[in-house]
PDB file of C-alpha atoms in Angstrom:
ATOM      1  CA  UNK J1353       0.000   0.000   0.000  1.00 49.00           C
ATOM      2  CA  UNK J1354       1.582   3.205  -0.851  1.00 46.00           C
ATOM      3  CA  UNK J1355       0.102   5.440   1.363  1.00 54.00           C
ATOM      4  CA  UNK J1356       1.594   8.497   3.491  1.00 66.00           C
ATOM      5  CA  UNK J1357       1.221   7.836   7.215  1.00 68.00           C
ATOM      6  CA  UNK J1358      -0.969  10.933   7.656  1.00 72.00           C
ATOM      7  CA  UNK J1359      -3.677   9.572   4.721  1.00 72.00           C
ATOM      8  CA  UNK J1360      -3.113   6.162   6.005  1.00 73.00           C
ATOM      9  CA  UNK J1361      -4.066   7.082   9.442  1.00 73.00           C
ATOM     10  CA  UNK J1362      -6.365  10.455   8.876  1.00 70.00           C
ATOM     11  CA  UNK J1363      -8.431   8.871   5.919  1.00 70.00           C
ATOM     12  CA  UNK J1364     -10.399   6.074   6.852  1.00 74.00           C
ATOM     13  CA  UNK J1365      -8.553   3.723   4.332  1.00 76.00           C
ATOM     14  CA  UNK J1366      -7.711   1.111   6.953  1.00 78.00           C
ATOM     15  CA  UNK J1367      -9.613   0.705  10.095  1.00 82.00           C
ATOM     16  CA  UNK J1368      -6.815   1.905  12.497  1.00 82.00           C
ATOM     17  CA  UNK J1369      -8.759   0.150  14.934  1.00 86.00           C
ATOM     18  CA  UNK J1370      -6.381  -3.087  13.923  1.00 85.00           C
ATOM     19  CA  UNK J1371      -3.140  -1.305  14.802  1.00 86.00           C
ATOM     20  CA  UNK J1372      -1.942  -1.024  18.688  1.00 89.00           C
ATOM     21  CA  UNK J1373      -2.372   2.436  19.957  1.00 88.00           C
ATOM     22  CA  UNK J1374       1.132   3.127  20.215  1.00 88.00           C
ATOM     23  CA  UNK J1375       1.543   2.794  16.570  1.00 85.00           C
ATOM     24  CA  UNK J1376      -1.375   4.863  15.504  1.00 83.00           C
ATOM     25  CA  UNK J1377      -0.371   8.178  17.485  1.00 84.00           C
ATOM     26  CA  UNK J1378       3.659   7.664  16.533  1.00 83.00           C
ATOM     27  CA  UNK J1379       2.417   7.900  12.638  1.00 81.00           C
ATOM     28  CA  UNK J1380       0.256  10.661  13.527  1.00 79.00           C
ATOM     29  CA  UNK J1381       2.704  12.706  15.453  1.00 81.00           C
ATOM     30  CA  UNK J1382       5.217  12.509  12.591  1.00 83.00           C
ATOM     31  CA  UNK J1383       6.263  15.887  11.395  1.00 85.00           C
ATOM     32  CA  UNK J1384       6.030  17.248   7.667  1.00 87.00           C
ATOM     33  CA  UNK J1385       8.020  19.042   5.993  1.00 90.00           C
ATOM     34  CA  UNK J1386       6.547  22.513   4.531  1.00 93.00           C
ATOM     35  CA  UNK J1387       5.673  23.099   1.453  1.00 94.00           C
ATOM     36  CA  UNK J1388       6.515  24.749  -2.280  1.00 95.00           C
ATOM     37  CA  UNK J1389       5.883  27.872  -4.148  1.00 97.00           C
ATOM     38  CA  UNK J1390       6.207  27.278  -7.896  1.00 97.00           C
ATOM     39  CA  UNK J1391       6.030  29.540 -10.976  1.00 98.00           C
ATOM     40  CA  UNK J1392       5.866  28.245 -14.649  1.00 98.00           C
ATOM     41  CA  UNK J1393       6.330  30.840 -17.195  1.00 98.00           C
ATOM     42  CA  UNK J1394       6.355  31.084 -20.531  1.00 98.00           C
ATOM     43  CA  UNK J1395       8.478  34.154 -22.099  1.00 98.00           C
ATOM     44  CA  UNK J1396       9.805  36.080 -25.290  1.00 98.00           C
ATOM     45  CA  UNK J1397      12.965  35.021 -26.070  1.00 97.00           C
ATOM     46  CA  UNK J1398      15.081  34.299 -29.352  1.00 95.00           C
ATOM     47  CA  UNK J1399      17.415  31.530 -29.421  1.00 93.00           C
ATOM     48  CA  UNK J1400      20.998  33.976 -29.517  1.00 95.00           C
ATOM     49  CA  UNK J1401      19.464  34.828 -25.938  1.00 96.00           C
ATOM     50  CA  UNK J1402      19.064  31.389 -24.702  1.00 95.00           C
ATOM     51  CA  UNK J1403      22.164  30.911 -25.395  1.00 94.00           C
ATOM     52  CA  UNK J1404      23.963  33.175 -23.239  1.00 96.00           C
ATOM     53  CA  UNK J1405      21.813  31.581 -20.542  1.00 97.00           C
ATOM     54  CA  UNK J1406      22.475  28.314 -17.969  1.00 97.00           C
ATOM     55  CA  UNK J1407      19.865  25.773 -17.917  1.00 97.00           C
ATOM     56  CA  UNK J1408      19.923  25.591 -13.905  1.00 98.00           C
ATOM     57  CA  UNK J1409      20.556  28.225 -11.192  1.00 98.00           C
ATOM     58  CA  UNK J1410      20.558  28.189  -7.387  1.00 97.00           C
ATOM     59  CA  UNK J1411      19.762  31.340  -6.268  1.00 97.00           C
ATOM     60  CA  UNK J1412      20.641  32.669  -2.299  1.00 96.00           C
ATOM     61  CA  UNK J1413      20.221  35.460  -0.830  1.00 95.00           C
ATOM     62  CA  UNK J1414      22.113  34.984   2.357  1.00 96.00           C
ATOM     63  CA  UNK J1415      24.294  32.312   3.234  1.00 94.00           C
ATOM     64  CA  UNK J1416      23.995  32.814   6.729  1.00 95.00           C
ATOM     65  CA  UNK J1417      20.010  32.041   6.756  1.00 95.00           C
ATOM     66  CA  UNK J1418      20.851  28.820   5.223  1.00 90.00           C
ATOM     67  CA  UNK J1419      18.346  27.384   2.633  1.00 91.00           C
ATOM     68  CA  UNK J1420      15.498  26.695   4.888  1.00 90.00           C
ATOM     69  CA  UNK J1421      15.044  29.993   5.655  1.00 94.00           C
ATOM     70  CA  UNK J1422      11.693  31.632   4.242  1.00 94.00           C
ATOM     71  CA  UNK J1423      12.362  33.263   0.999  1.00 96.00           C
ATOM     72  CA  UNK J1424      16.091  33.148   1.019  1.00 97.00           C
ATOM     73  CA  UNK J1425      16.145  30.207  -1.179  1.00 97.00           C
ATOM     74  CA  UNK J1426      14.675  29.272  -5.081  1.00 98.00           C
ATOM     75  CA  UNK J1427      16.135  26.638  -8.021  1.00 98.00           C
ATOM     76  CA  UNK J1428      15.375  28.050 -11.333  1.00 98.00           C
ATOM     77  CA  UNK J1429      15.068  25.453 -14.687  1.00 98.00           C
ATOM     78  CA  UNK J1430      15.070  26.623 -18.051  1.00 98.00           C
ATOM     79  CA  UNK J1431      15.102  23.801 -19.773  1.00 97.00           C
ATOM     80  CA  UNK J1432      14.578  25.853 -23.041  1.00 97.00           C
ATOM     81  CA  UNK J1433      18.373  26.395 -23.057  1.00 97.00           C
ATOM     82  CA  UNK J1434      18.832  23.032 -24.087  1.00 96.00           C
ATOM     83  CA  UNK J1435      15.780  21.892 -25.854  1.00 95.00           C
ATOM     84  CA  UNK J1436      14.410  24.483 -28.064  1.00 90.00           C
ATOM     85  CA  UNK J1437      11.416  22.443 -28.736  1.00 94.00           C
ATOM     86  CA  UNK J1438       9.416  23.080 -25.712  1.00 96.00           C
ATOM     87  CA  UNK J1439       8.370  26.174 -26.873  1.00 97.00           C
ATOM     88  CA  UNK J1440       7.201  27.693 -30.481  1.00 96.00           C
ATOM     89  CA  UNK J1441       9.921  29.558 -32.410  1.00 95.00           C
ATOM     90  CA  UNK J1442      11.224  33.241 -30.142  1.00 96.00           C
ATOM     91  CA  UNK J1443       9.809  31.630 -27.035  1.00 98.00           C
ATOM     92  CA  UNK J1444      10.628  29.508 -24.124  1.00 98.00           C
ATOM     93  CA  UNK J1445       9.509  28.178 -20.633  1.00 98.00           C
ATOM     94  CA  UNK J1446      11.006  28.448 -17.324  1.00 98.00           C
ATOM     95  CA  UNK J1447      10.294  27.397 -13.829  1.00 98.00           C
ATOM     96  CA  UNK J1448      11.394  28.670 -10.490  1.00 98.00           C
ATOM     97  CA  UNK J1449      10.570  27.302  -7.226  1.00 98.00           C
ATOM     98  CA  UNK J1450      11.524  27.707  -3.405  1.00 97.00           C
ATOM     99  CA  UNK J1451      12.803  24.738  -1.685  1.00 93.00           C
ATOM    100  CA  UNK J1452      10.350  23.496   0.500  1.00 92.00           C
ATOM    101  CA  UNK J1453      10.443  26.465   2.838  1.00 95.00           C
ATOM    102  CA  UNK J1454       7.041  27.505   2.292  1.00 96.00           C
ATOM    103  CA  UNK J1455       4.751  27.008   5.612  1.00 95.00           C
ATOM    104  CA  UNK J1456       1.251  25.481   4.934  1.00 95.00           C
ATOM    105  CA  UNK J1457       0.059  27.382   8.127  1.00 95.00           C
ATOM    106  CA  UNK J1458      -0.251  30.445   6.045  1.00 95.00           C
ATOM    107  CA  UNK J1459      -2.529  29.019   3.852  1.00 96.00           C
ATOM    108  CA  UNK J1460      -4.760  26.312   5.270  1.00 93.00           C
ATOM    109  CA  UNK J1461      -7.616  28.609   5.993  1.00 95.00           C
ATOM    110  CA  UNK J1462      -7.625  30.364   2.713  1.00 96.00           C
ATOM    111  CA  UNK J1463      -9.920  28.992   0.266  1.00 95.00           C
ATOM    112  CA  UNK J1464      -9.268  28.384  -4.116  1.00 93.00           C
ATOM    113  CA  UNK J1465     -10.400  30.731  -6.018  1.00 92.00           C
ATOM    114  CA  UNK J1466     -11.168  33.327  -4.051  1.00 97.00           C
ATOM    115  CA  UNK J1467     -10.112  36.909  -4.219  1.00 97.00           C
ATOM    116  CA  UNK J1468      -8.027  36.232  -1.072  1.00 97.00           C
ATOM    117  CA  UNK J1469      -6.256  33.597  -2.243  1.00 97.00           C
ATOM    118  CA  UNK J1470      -5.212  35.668  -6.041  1.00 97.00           C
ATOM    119  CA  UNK J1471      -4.100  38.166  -3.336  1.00 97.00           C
ATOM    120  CA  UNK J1472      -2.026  35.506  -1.057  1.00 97.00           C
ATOM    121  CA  UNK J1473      -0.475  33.867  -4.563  1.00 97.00           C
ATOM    122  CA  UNK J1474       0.634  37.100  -6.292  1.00 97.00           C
ATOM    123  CA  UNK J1475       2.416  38.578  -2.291  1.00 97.00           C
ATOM    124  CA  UNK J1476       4.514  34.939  -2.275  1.00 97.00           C
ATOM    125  CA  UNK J1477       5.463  35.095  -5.706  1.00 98.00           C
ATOM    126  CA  UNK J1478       6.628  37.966  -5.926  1.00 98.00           C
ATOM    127  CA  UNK J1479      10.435  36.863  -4.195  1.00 98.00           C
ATOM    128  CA  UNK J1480      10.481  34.338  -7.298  1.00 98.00           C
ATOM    129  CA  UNK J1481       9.459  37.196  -9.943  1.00 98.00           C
ATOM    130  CA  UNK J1482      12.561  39.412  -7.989  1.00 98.00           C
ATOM    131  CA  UNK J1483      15.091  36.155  -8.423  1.00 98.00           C
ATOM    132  CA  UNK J1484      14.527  36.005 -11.971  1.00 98.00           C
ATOM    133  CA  UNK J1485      14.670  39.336 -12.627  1.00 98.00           C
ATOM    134  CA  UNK J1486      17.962  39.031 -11.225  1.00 97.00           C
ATOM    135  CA  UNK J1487      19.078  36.707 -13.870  1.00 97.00           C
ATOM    136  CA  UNK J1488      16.594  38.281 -16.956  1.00 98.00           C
ATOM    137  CA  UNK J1489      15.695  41.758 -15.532  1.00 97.00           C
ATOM    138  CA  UNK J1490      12.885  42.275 -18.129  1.00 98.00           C
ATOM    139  CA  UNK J1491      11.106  38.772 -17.339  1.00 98.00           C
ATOM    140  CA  UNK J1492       7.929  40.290 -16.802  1.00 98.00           C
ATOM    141  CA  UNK J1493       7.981  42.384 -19.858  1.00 98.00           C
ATOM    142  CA  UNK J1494       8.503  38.453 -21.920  1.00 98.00           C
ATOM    143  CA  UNK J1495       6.317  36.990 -19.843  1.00 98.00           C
ATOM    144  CA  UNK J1496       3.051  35.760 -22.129  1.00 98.00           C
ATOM    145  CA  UNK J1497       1.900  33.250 -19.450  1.00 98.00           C
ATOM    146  CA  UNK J1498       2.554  32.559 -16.200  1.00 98.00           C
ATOM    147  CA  UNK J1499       1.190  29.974 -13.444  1.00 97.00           C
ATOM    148  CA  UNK J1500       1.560  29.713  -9.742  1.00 98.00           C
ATOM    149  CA  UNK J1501       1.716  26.939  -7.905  1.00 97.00           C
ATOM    150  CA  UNK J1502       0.971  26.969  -3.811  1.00 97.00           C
ATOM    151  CA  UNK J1503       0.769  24.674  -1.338  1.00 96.00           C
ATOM    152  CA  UNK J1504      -3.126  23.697  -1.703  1.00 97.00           C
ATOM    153  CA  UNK J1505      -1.744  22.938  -5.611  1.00 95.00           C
ATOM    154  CA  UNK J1506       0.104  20.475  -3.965  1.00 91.00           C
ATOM    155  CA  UNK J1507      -2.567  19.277  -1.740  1.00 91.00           C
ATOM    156  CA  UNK J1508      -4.852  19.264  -4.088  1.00 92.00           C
ATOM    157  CA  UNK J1509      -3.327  17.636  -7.462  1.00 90.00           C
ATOM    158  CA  UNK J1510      -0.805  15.788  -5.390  1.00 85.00           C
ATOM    159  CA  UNK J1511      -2.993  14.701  -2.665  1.00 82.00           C
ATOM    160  CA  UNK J1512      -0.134  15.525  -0.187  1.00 86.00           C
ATOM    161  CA  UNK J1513      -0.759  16.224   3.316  1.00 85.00           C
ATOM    162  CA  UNK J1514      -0.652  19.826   4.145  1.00 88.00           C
ATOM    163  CA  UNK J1515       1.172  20.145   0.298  1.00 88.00           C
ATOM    164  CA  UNK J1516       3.773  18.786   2.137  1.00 88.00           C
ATOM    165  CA  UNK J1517       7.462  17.763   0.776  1.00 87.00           C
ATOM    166  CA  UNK J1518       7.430  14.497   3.120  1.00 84.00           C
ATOM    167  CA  UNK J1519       8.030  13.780   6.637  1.00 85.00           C
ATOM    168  CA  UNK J1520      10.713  16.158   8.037  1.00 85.00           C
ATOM    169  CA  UNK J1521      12.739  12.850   9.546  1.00 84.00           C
ATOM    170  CA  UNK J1522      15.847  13.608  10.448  1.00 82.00           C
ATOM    171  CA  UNK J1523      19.211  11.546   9.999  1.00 79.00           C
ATOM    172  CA  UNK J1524      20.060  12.783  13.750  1.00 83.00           C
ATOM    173  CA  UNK J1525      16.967  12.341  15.626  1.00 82.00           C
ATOM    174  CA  UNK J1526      15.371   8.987  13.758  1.00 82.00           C
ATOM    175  CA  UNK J1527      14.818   6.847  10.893  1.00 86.00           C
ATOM    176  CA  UNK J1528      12.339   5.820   8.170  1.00 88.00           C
ATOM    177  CA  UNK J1529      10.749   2.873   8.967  1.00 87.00           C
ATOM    178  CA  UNK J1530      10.269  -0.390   7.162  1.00 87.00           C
ATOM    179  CA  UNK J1531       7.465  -1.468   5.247  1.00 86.00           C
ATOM    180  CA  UNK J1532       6.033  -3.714   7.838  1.00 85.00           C
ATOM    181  CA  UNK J1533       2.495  -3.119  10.108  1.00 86.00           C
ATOM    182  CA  UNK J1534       1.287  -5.010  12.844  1.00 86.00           C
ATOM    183  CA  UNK J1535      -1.590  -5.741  10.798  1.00 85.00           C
ATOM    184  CA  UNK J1536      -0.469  -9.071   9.176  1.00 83.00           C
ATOM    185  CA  UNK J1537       0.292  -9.173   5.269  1.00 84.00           C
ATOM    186  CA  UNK J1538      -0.105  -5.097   5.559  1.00 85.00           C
ATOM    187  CA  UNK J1539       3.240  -3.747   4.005  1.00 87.00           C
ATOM    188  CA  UNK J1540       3.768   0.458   3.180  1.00 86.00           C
ATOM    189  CA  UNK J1541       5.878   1.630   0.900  1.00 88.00           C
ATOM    190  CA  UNK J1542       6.519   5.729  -0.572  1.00 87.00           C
ATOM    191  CA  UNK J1543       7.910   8.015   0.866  1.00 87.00           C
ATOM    192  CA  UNK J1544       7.420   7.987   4.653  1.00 86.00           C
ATOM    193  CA  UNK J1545       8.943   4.831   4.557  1.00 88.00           C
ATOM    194  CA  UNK J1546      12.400   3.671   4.414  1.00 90.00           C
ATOM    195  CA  UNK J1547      14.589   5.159   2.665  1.00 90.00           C
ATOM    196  CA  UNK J1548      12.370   8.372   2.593  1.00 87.00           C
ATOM    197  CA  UNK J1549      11.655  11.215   0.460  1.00 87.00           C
ATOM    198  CA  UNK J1550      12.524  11.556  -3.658  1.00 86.00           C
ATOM    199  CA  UNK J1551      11.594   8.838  -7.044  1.00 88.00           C
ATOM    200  CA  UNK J1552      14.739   6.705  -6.074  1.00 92.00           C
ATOM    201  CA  UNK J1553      14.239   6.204  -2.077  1.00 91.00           C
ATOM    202  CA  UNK J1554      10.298   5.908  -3.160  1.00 90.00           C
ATOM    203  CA  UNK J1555      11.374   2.991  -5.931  1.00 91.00           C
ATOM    204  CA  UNK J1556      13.825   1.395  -3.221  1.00 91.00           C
ATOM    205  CA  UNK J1557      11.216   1.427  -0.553  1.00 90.00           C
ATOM    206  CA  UNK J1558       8.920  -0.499  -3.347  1.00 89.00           C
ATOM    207  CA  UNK J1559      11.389  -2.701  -3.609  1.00 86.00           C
ATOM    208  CA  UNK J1560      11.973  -3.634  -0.053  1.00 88.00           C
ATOM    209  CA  UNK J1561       8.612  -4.319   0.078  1.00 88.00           C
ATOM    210  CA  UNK J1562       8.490  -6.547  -2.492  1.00 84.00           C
ATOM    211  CA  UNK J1563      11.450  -8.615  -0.683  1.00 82.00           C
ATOM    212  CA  UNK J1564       9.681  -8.482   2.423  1.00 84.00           C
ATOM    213  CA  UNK J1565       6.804 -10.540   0.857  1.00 82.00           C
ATOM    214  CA  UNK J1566       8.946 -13.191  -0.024  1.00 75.00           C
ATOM    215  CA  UNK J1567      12.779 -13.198  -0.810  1.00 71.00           C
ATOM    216  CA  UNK J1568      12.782 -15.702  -3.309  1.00 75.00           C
ATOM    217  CA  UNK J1569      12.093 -12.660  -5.567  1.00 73.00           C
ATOM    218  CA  UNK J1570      15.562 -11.389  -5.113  1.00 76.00           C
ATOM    219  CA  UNK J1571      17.335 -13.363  -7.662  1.00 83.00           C
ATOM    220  CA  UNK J1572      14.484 -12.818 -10.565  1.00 83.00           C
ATOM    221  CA  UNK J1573      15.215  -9.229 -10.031  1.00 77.00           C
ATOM    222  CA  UNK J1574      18.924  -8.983  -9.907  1.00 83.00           C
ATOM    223  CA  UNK J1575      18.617 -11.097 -13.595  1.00 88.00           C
ATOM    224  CA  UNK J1576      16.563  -8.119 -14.657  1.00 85.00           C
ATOM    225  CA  UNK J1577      18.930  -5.684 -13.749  1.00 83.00           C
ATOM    226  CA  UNK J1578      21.575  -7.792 -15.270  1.00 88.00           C
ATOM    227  CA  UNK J1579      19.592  -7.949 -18.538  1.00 89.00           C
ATOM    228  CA  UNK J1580      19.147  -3.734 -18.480  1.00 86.00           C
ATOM    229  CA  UNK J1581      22.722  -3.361 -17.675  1.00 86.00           C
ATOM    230  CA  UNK J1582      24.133  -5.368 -20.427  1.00 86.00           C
ATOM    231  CA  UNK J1583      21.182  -3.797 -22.894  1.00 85.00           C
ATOM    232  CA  UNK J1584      22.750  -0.231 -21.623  1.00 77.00           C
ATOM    233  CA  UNK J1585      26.166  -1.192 -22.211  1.00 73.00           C
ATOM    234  CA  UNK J1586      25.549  -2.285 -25.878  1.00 62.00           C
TER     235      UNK J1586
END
């Protein structure tokens, strides 16, 4: 079951009723990670100015604050630079967002669509609009189309809890743990389970899962990864 511990516990998807107390407030009590801002745009540009561009940029504002700080953090892609293609002819695409430093706090009483929440969207983009003006100062004179993405995006299309990144698990202070329940033939596996947050760790922890069902499935799958590895190599 790939389920977060918050929807598997919060939901109604299992009767929680079959797990020992203990269990059911540890998952509940685990902490989350914040959430994202995003911005997509799409922008005026001819190719000769692409070019003097980087596909990737990490922009800081101060070291100090470290990248967890609000709004002293964003990544910017343009994958334009390399791919000309994503875009029609004197245009290209961009997106910019802040690394999971954006609290869900300041949004979980606002509601979609609402003049409030236009308001809310346009006051914490407007740090992402300032860091790429720092790398294309006329970005909003290009822009043709924009989008913003908040932290009910991510609840909503993502179905993540609180638009959350993932359970805020520390290397110092704990571990993910394994796939296994107390509810018998019940295994987990995404991202709040071992080894945690991001495609590979959620793969791996499919994986162990998998194996802890029955290990004789070990060897098929090592033979696959043979069979890829010697199809790469060729």
């Amino acid at each position: 079951l790939g389920q977060r511990f918050w929807d598997l516990m919060n939901t109604g998807i299992v009767d929680t009723n079959h797990f020992p107390d203990r269990f059911v407030s540890n998952r509940k009590a685990t902490p989350e990670c914040p959430s994202f801002m995003h911005l997509h745009v799409g922008f005026e540009m001819a190719k000769h100015e692409l070019q003097k561009l980087q596909a990737h940029y990490i922009y800081i504002a101060d070291w100090v604050r470290g990248v967890s700080d609000d709004e002293n953090c964003a990544l910017v892609s343009i994958p334009s630079v390399h791919d000309d293609t994503l875009a029609p002819n004197g245009y290209a695409v961009l997106h910019i967002y802040t690394p999971a430093t954006e609290r869900f706090e300041r949004w979980e009483n606002v509601k979609r669509n609402t003049p409030e929440y236009k308001a809310l969207k346009e006051e914490r983009s407007e740090f992402l609009w300032n860091v790429l003006e720092s790398i294309i100062p006329d970005i909003r004179q290009r822009t043709i189309h924009s989008q913003v993405g908040t932290p009910l995006t991510h609840q909503r299309f993502l179905r993540r809890h609180k638009g959350t990144y993932g359970p805020a698990i520390y290397a110092s202070e704990g571990s993910f743990p394994f796939p296994t329940t107390p509810v018998e033939g019940l295994l987990l596996c995404g991202d709040s389970c071992f080894p945690g947050i991001g495609v590979p760790a959620v793969a791996g922890s499919g994986i162990i899962a998998a194996n802890s069902i029955s290990l004789d499935t070990i060897v098929p799958q090592l033979k696959v990864l043979q069979q890829l590895k010697s199809r790469n190599s060729g």
